[in-house]
XYZ file of N, CA and C in Angstrom:
234
model
N 148.478 18.644 172.420
C 148.232 19.809 173.840
C 149.414 19.278 174.920
N 150.167 20.060 175.554
C 151.051 19.801 176.543
C 150.121 19.254 178.083
N 150.482 18.644 178.591
C 150.061 17.738 180.168
C 150.576 18.680 181.189
N 149.905 19.084 181.555
C 149.809 19.721 183.039
C 150.596 19.698 184.129
N 150.967 17.979 183.796
C 151.526 17.254 185.492
C 153.312 17.414 184.727
N 153.724 17.658 183.963
C 154.533 17.311 183.158
C 155.460 19.138 183.187
N 156.653 19.101 183.712
C 157.630 19.866 183.741
C 158.022 20.603 182.039
N 157.282 20.943 181.598
C 158.304 20.858 180.145
C 158.913 22.314 179.938
N 160.100 22.018 179.462
C 160.850 23.376 179.546
C 160.157 24.582 178.794
N 160.869 25.886 178.897
C 160.420 27.048 178.233
C 161.034 27.063 176.781
N 159.963 26.938 175.750
C 160.379 27.414 174.500
C 159.911 28.710 174.105
N 160.855 29.277 173.241
C 160.626 30.402 173.316
C 162.034 31.119 171.962
N 161.876 32.408 171.531
C 162.775 32.562 170.482
C 164.194 32.966 170.558
N 164.920 32.776 170.269
C 166.256 33.484 170.254
C 166.974 34.181 168.882
N 168.106 34.188 168.848
C 168.812 34.339 167.572
C 169.717 33.812 167.846
N 170.364 34.050 166.722
C 171.164 32.379 165.945
C 171.967 33.248 165.041
N 173.822 33.243 165.026
C 174.722 34.220 164.843
C 175.587 32.757 163.868
N 175.898 33.056 162.861
C 176.445 31.777 162.105
C 177.879 32.375 161.623
N 178.771 32.042 161.736
C 180.566 32.007 161.951
C 180.677 33.426 161.136
N 179.793 33.268 159.840
C 180.294 34.301 159.207
C 179.275 35.483 159.555
N 178.640 36.029 160.440
C 178.084 37.094 160.909
C 176.365 37.155 160.179
N 175.771 35.980 159.881
C 174.453 35.896 159.162
C 173.657 35.237 160.359
N 172.716 36.638 160.477
C 171.734 35.694 161.339
C 170.518 35.029 161.394
N 169.650 34.372 161.885
C 168.559 34.030 161.887
C 167.573 33.798 163.165
N 166.304 33.809 163.471
C 165.645 33.703 164.409
C 165.096 32.182 164.428
N 165.291 31.525 166.020
C 164.188 30.674 165.564
C 163.800 30.188 167.332
N 162.984 29.064 167.344
C 162.490 28.756 168.335
C 163.252 27.758 169.179
N 163.679 27.519 170.660
C 164.844 27.088 171.194
C 164.435 27.352 172.942
N 164.622 25.954 173.496
C 164.671 26.004 175.101
C 166.400 26.411 175.233
N 166.903 26.987 174.749
C 168.403 27.562 174.721
C 168.412 28.713 175.334
N 168.389 29.139 176.526
C 168.745 30.379 177.059
C 167.224 31.112 178.074
N 167.287 32.164 177.542
C 165.844 32.816 177.786
C 165.153 33.456 176.301
N 164.277 34.104 176.704
C 163.482 34.833 175.163
C 164.884 36.078 174.899
N 164.955 35.759 173.528
C 165.949 37.116 173.450
C 167.339 36.767 173.052
N 167.555 35.977 173.794
C 169.180 35.329 173.727
C 169.440 35.252 172.596
N 170.841 35.125 172.595
C 171.770 35.264 170.708
C 172.865 33.626 171.370
N 172.487 33.299 170.735
C 173.551 31.570 170.320
C 174.635 31.871 169.174
N 175.848 32.314 169.745
C 177.124 32.374 168.678
C 177.809 31.320 168.422
N 177.473 30.810 167.062
C 178.113 28.907 166.944
C 179.753 29.537 166.638
N 180.427 28.226 166.733
C 181.567 28.500 166.524
C 182.004 27.426 165.525
N 180.864 26.570 164.900
C 180.979 25.367 164.266
C 179.878 25.733 163.393
N 179.668 25.174 162.396
C 178.245 25.624 161.524
C 178.527 24.917 159.803
N 177.561 25.061 159.492
C 177.370 24.029 157.983
C 178.927 25.254 157.562
N 178.669 26.644 157.343
C 179.360 27.200 156.863
C 181.100 26.702 156.457
N 181.387 26.368 157.932
C 182.685 25.964 158.427
C 183.603 24.630 158.419
N 182.239 23.701 158.644
C 182.795 22.313 159.163
C 182.949 21.339 157.991
N 183.846 20.425 157.975
C 184.269 19.846 157.144
C 183.209 18.866 156.339
N 182.033 18.503 157.423
C 181.242 17.428 157.113
C 180.221 18.008 155.800
N 180.230 19.590 156.030
C 179.257 20.085 155.216
C 180.106 20.844 153.710
N 180.964 21.129 154.172
C 182.110 21.875 153.011
C 182.782 21.044 152.056
N 182.686 19.645 152.462
C 183.899 19.033 151.546
C 185.182 18.783 151.949
N 185.707 19.251 153.058
C 186.837 19.578 153.142
C 187.466 18.035 153.656
N 188.553 17.984 153.756
C 189.573 16.830 153.465
C 189.751 16.535 155.324
N 189.458 15.530 155.720
C 189.839 15.251 156.799
C 191.593 14.422 156.788
N 192.850 14.674 157.506
C 193.984 13.827 157.472
C 193.867 12.878 158.413
N 194.793 11.742 158.234
C 194.553 10.667 159.319
C 195.979 10.408 159.506
N 196.097 10.379 160.871
C 197.894 10.528 161.267
C 198.106 8.480 161.626
N 199.129 8.344 161.238
C 199.312 6.798 160.732
C 200.186 7.009 162.238
N 199.616 6.305 163.444
C 200.506 6.061 164.241
C 200.757 4.454 164.527
N 202.121 4.411 164.323
C 202.460 2.746 164.960
C 202.564 1.924 163.227
N 202.465 2.701 162.099
C 202.233 1.960 161.060
C 200.851 1.127 160.807
N 199.878 1.402 161.586
C 198.742 0.451 161.376
C 198.159 1.450 160.223
N 197.932 2.174 160.188
C 196.980 2.617 158.601
C 198.007 2.305 157.207
N 199.088 1.988 157.473
C 200.179 2.023 156.212
C 199.722 0.464 155.845
N 199.421 -0.599 157.043
C 199.524 -1.750 157.138
C 198.391 -2.172 156.736
N 197.336 -1.781 157.043
C 195.873 -2.061 156.325
C 195.687 -1.443 155.310
N 196.201 -0.549 154.996
C 196.517 -0.149 153.039
C 197.114 -1.113 152.417
N 197.871 -1.699 152.677
C 199.029 -2.746 152.279
C 198.313 -3.998 152.032
N 197.614 -4.084 152.833
C 196.640 -5.605 153.490
C 195.652 -5.112 152.634
N 194.706 -4.104 152.445
C 193.404 -4.434 152.137
C 193.151 -2.526 151.039
N 194.010 -2.224 150.827
C 194.133 -0.994 149.468
C 193.332 -1.432 148.466
N 193.727 -2.470 148.110
C 193.256 -3.084 146.538
C 191.762 -3.291 146.517
N 191.106 -3.593 147.457
C 190.021 -3.964 147.385
C 189.198 -2.203 147.055
N 187.617 -2.980 146.407
C 186.812 -1.748 145.800
C 185.366 -1.918 145.997
N 185.236 -1.156 147.271
C 183.966 -1.753 148.086
C 182.707 -1.050 147.264
N 181.997 -1.812 145.687
C 180.968 -1.363 145.214
C 181.331 -0.175 143.914
N 182.345 0.402 143.900
C 183.204 1.205 143.256
C 183.434 0.263 142.111
N 183.430 1.418 140.942
C 183.589 0.175 139.336
C 184.776 1.304 138.536
């Protein structure tokens, strides 16, 4: 039960639109009742969920120095 002396945020229904156009309704404190939240990044496109590869830039040769020094280590891999 919500305490009356605390100013609680307005919790209401909004529509969420994913990057591929699919939509769903959820409860949120975002905006006001009936607003639409259009996502720029979601599990359909973000590499963390899609398994995409992230490239590392080797600035000043640090990555290559690290790999030459520690590249042959296997951390629990057999």
